[in-house]
Short mmCIF file of C-alpha atoms in Angstrom, two decimals:
data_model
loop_
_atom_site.label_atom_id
_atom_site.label_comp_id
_atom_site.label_asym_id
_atom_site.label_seq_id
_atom_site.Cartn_x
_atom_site.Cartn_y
_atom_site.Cartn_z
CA UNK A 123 55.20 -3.72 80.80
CA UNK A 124 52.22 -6.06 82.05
CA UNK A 125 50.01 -4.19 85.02
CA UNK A 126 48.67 -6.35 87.11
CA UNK A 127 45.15 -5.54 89.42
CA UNK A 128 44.95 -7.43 92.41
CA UNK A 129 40.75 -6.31 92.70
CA UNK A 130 40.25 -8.22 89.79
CA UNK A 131 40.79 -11.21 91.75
CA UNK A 132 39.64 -10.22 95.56
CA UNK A 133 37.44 -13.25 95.87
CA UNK A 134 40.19 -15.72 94.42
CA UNK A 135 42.20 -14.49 96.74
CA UNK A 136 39.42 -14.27 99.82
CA UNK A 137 38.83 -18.12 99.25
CA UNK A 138 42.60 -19.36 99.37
CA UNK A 139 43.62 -17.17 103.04
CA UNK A 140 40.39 -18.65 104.17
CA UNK A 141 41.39 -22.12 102.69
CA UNK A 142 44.95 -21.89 104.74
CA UNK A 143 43.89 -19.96 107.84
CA UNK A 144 41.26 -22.76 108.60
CA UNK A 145 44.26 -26.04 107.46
CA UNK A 146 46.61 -23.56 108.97
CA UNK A 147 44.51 -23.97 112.47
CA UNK A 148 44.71 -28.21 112.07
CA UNK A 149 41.10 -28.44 111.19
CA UNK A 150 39.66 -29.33 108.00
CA UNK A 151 39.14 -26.43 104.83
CA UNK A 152 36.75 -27.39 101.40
CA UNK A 153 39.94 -28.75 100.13
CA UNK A 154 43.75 -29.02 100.89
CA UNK A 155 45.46 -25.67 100.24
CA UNK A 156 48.16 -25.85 97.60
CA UNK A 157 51.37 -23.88 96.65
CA UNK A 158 53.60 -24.03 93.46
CA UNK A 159 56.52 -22.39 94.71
CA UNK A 160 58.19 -21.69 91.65
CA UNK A 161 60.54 -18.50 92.02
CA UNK A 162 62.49 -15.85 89.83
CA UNK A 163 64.31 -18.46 88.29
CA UNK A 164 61.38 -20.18 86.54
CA UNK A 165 59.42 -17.27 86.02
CA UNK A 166 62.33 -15.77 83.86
CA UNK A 167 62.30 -18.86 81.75
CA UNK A 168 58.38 -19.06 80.97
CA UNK A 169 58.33 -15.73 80.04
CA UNK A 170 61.99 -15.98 77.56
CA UNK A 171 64.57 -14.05 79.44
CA UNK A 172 68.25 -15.07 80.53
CA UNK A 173 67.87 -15.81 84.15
CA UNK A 174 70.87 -13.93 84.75
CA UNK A 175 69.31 -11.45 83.65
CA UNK A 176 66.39 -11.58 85.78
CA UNK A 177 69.25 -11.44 88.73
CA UNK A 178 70.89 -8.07 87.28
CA UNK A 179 68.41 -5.96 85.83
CA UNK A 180 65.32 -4.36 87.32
CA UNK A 181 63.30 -3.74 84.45
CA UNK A 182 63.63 -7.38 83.51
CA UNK A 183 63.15 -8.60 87.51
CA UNK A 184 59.63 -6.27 87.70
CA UNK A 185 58.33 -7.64 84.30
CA UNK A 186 58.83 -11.09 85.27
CA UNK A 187 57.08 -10.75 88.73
CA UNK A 188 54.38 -8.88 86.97
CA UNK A 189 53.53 -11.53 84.71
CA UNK A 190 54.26 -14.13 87.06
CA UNK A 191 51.20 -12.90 88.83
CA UNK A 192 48.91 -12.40 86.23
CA UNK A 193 49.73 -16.00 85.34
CA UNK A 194 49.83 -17.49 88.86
CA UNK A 195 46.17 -15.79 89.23
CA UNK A 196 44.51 -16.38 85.87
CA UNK A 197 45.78 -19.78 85.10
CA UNK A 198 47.77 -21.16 87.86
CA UNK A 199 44.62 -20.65 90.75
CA UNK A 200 46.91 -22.40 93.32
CA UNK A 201 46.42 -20.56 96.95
CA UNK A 202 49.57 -18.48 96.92
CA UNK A 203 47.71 -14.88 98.04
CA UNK A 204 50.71 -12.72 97.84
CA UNK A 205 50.89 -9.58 95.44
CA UNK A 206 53.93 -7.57 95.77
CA UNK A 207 56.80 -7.15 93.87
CA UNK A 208 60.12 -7.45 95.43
CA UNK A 209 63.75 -6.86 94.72
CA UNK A 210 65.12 -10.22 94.18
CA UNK A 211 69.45 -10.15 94.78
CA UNK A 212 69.19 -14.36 94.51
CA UNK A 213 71.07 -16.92 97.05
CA UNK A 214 74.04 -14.22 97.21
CA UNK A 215 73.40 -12.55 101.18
CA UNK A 216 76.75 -14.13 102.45
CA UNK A 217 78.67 -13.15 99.73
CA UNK A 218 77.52 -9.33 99.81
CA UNK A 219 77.76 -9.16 103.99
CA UNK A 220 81.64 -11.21 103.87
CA UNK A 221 82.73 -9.79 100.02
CA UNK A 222 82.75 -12.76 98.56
CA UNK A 223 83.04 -12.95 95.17
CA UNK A 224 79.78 -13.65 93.65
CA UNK A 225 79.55 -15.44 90.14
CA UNK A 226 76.76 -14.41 87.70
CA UNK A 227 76.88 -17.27 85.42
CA UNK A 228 74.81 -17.07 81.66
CA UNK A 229 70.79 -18.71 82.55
CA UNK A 230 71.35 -19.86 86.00
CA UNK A 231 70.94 -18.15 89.46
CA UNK A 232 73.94 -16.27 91.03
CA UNK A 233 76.58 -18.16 93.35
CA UNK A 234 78.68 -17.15 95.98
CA UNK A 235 82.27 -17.75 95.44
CA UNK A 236 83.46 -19.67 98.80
CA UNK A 237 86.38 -17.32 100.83
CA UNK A 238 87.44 -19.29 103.68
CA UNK A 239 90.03 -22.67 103.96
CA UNK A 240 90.99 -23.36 107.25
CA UNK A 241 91.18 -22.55 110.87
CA UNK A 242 93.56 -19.39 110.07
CA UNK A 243 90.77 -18.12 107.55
CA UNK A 244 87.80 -18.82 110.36
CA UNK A 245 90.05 -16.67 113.10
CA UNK A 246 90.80 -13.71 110.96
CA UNK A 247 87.27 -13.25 109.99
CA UNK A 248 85.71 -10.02 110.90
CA UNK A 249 82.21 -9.58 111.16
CA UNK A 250 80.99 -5.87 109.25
CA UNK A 251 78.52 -3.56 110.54
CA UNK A 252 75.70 -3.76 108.71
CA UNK A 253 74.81 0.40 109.12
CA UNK A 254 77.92 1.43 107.26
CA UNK A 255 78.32 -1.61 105.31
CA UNK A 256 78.50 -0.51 101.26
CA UNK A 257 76.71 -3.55 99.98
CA UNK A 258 73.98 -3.24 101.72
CA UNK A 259 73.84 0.48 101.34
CA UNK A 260 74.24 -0.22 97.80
CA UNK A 261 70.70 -2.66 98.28
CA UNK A 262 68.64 0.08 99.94
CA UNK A 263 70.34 2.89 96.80
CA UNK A 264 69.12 -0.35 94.44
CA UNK A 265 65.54 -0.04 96.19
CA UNK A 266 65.08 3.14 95.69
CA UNK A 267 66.21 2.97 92.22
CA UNK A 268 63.36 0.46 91.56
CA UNK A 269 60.80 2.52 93.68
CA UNK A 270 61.39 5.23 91.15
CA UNK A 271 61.04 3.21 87.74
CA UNK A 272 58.04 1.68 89.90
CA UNK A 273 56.54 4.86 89.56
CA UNK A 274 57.61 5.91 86.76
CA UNK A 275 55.86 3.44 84.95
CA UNK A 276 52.46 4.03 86.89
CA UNK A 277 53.09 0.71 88.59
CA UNK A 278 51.21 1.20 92.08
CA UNK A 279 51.84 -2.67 93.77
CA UNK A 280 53.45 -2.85 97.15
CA UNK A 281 57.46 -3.25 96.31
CA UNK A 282 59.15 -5.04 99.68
CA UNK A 283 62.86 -5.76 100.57
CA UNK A 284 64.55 -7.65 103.26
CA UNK A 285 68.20 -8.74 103.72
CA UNK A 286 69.17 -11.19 106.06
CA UNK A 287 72.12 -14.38 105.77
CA UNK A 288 71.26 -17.90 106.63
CA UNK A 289 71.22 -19.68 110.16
CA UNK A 290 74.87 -20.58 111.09
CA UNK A 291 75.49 -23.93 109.48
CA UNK A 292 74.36 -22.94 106.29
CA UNK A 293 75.76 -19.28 106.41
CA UNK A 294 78.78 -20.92 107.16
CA UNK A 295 78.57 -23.24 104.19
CA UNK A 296 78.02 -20.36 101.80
CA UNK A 297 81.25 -19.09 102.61
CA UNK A 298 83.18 -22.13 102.80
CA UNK A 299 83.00 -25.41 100.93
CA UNK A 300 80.43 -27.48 102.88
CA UNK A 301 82.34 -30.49 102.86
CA UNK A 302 85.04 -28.87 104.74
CA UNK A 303 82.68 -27.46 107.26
CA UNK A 304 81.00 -30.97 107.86
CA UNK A 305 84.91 -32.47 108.19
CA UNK A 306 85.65 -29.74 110.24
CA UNK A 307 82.68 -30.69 112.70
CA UNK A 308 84.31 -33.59 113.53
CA UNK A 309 87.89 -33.08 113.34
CA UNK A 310 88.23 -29.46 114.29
CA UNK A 311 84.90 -28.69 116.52
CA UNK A 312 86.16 -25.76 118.12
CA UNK A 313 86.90 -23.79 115.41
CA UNK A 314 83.59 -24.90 113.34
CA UNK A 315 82.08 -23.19 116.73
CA UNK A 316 84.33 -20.15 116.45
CA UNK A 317 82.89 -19.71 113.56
CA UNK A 318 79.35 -20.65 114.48
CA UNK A 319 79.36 -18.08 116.68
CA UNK A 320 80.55 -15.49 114.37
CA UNK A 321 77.80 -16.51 111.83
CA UNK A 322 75.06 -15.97 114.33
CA UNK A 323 77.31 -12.50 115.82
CA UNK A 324 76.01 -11.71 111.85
CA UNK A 325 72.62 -12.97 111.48
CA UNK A 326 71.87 -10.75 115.40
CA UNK A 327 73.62 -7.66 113.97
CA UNK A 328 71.92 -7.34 109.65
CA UNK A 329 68.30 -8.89 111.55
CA UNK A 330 68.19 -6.08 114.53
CA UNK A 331 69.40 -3.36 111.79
CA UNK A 332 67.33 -4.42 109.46
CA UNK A 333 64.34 -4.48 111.72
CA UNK A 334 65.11 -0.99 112.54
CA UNK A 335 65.36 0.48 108.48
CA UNK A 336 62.30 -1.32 107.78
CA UNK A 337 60.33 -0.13 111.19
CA UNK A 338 59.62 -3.52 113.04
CA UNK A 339 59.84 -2.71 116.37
CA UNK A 340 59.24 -6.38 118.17
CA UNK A 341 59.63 -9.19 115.34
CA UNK A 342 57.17 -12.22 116.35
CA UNK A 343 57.59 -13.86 113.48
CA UNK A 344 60.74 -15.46 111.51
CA UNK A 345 61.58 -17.83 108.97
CA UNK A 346 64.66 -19.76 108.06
CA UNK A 347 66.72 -21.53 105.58
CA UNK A 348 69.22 -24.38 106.81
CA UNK A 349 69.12 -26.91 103.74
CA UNK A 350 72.91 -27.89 105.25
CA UNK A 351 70.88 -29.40 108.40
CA UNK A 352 69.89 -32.54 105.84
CA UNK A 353 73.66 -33.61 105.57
CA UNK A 354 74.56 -33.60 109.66
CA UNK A 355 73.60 -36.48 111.92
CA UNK A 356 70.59 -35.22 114.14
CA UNK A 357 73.59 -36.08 116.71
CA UNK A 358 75.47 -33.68 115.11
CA UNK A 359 73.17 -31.32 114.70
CA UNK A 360 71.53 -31.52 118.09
CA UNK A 361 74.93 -30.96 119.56
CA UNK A 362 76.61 -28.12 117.14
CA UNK A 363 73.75 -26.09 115.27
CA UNK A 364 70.54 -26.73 117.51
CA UNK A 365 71.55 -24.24 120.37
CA UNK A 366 71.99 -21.31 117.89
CA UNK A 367 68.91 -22.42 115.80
CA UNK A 368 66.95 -22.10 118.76
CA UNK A 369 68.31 -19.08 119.76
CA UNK A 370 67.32 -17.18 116.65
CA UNK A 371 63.63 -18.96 116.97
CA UNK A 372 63.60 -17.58 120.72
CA UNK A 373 65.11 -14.14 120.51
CA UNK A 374 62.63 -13.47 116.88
CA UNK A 375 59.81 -16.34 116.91
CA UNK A 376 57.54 -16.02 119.71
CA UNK A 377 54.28 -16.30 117.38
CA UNK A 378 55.85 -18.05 113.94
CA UNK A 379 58.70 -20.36 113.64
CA UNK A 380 58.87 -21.21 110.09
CA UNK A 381 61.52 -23.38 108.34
CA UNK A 382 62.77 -24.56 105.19
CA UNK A 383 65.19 -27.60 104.53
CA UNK A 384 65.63 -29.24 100.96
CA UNK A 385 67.41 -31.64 101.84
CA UNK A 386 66.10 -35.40 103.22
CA UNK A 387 65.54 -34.51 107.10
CA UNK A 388 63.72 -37.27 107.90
CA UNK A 389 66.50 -37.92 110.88
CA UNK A 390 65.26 -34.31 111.73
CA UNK A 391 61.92 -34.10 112.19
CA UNK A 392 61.35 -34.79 115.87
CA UNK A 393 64.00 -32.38 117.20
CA UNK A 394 62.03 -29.99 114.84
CA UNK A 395 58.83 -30.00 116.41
CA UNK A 396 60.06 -30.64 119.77
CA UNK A 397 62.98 -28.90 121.01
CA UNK A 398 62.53 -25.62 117.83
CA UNK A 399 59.01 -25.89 118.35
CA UNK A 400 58.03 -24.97 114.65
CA UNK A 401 54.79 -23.81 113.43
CA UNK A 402 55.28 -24.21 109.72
CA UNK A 403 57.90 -26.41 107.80
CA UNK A 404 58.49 -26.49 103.62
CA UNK A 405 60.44 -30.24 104.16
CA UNK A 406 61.79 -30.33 100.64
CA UNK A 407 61.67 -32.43 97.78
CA UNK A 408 63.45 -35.04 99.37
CA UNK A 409 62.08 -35.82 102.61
CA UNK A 410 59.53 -38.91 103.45
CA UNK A 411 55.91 -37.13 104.19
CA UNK A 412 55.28 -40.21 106.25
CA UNK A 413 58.34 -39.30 108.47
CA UNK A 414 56.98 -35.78 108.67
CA UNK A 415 53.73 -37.14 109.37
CA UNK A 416 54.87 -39.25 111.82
CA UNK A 417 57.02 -36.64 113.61
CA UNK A 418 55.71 -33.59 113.13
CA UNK A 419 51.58 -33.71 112.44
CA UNK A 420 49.73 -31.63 114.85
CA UNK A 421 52.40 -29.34 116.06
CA UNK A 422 53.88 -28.02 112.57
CA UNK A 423 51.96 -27.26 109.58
CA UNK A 424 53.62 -29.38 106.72
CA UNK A 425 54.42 -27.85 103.23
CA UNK A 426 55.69 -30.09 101.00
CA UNK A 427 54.70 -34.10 99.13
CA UNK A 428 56.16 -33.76 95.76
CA UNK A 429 60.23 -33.13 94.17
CA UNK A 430 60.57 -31.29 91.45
CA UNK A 431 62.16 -33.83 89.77
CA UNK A 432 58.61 -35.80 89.73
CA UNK A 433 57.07 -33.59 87.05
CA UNK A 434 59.88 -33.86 84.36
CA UNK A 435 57.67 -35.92 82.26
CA UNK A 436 54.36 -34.31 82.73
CA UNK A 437 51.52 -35.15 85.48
CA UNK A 438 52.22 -38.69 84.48
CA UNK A 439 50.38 -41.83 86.25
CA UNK A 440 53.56 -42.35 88.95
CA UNK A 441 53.23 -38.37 89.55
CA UNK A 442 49.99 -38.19 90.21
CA UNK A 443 49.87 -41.47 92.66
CA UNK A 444 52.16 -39.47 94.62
CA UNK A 445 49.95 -36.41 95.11
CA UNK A 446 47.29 -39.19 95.95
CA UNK A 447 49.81 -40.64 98.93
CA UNK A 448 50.73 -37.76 99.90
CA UNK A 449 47.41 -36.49 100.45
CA UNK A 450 45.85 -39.27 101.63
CA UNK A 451 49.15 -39.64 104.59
CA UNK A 452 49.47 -35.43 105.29
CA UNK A 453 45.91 -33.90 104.98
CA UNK A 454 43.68 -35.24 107.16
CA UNK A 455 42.73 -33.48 109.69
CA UNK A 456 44.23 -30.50 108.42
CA UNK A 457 47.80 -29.07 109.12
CA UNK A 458 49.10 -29.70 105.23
CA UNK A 459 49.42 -27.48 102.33
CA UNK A 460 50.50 -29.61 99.10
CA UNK A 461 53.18 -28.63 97.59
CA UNK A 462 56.26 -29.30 95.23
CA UNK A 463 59.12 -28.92 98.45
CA UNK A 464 61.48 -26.57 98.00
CA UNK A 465 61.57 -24.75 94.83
CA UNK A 466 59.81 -25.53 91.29
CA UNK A 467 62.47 -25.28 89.00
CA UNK A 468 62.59 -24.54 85.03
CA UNK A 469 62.27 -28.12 83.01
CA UNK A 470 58.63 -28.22 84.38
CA UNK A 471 56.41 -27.51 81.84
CA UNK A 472 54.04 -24.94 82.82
CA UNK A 473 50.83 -26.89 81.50
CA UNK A 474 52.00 -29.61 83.63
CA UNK A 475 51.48 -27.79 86.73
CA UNK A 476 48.30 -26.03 85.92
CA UNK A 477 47.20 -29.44 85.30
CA UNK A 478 48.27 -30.32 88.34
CA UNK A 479 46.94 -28.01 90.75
CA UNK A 480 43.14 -29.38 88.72
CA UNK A 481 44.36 -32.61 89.65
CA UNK A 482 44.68 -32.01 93.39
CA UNK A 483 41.60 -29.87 93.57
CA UNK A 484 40.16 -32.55 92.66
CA UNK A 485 41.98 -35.72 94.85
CA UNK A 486 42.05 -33.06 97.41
CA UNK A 487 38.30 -32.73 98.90
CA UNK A 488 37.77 -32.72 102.53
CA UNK A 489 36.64 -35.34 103.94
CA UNK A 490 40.15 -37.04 102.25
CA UNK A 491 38.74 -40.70 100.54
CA UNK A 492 41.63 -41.68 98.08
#
């Protein structure tokens, strides 16, 4: 198994949280910060494993972070500073917390198996306590588990894990079709807010007991995930899911309010920066930058410019006029990291983005002239 040492690239490292913390702060770095997100899912496929595998055995999860690192470090060089290892359970939280049946399909991430139908289903749901729930008991017996190969192996990296469900729309829609929850919305609003408020009953509960396992005694800080915001009106939204966003952002997110939504939110943005008051926003692969811009620039630091789907064929001509737009619209005056929105998924060659992140070192320079 592939050790990775962190010392070997302290200044690498120096540079890039001094790169973000000055763009972070809406003034100008050397050059605009950047951040491949790619995750589990394409590490496991660079380096020639089953991605369900990745998902359901340890020694196969820690040996794909591991070399994801060296890699991300020693030919990647994007800003991304982070070096621990993690355990990595996939987009499965609702389906542990409300025993759902999850799905572990052959090379793709796990799904969650949808458990509710109608009104009846939404009333009878009960809401677990997360202290004596099995699942998660089962996650913390699964940490330690990995703690021990960890050191087993003479593996001495910081190992993290968190638990936590999505915001209320999209918690919702994990457990039930999303179509029927977005019908639902219209035709049946009070019992999409029965179970609204059952969804955020959960998110309180796991977040405050969590909190207390891990030893974080007054949260400041807390990001979300609500890519089911992009299909909603902002009418909609403003009127069904904004009060319980905001609540979460208020009762946790006094310092950092960060968000991610894959989806096109360009109908979003203002009540984003306005009435949530974000600091930081990934907007996806399929949002408009200039709608972000336009929305959002000096209050929220924007993450994002590029879809996945842009890089299929390699840092071709089209791609790279897009980095140039995007750059040219987002960074000046700081307040932008580049980056592919969302998630970099497998079907990207790895070449192309190590070619890319050259690329927008280079485009990139402060002052911004393109």
């Amino acid at each position: 198994m592939e050790v990775f040492n962190p010392e070997k690239y302290k200044k690498q490292i120096e540079e890039s949280l001094k790169r973000k913390q000055i763009a972070f702060s809406f003034r100008e770095p050397d050059c605009v910060p950047i951040n491949i997100s790619a995750g589990g899912s394409y590490f496991a496929k660079l380096f020639g494993y089953n991605i369900k595998d990745y998902y359901t055995d340890r020694e196969i999860m820690i040996d794909v972070q591991l070399k994801s690192l060296t890699w991300r470090f020693e030919y990647l060089k994007d800003d991304r500073t982070d070096c621990a290892l993690f355990l990595d359970i996939g987009p499965v939280a609702e389906g542990l917390f409300f025993n759902c049946p999850v799905e572990y399909p052959h090379d793709t991430s796990p799904r969650v198996v949808p458990i509710l139908k109608d009104e009846d289903d939404i009333v009878k749901l009960e809401i677990p306590e997360p202290s004596d729930h099995p699942k998660i008991q089962w996650l913390f017996n699964e940490v330690e588990r990995t703690e021990r190969m960890l050191e087993k192996k003479g593996i001495n990296l910081p190992f993290s894990f968190d638990f936590g469900i999505h915001p209320p729309l999209s918690a919702a829609c994990a457990i039930m079709e999303p179509a029927t929850v977005y019908t639902m919305m219209y035709e049946n609003p009070a019992a999409i807010k029965i179970l609204f408020e059952k969804m955020q009953d959960a998110f309180f509960r796991i977040r405050d007991y969590m909190d207390r396992r891990l030893g974080i005694k007054d949260r400041q800080e807390i990001g979300l995930a609500n890519d089911n915001s992009a299909f909603i009106s902002n009418k909609m939204y403003c009127e069904m899911v904004l009060p319980y966003d905001k609540a979460i952002y208020e009762r946790y997110g006094k310092k950092g309010r960060y968000l991610h939504a894959d989806g096109p939110n360009d109908h979003n943005f203002r009540t984003f920066a306005d009435e949530l008051h974000l600091t930081f926003m990934d907007i996806g692969g399929f949002s408009s930058i200039e709608a972000a811009v336009r929305d959002m620039k000096g209050k929220v630091v924007i993450h994002g410019g590029l879809n996945n789907k842009d890089l299929y064929q390699g840092l071709t001509d089209t791609a790279k006029k897009k980095i140039r737009d995007a750059i040219r619209i987002a960074a000046p005056g700081g307040g932008y990291e580049f980056a592919i929105g969302g998630e970099t998924y497998p079907g990207v060659l790895p070449d192309t983005l190590i070619e890319m992140v050259k690329y927008v070192r280079r485009v990139g320079r402060y002052p911004i002239d393109i």
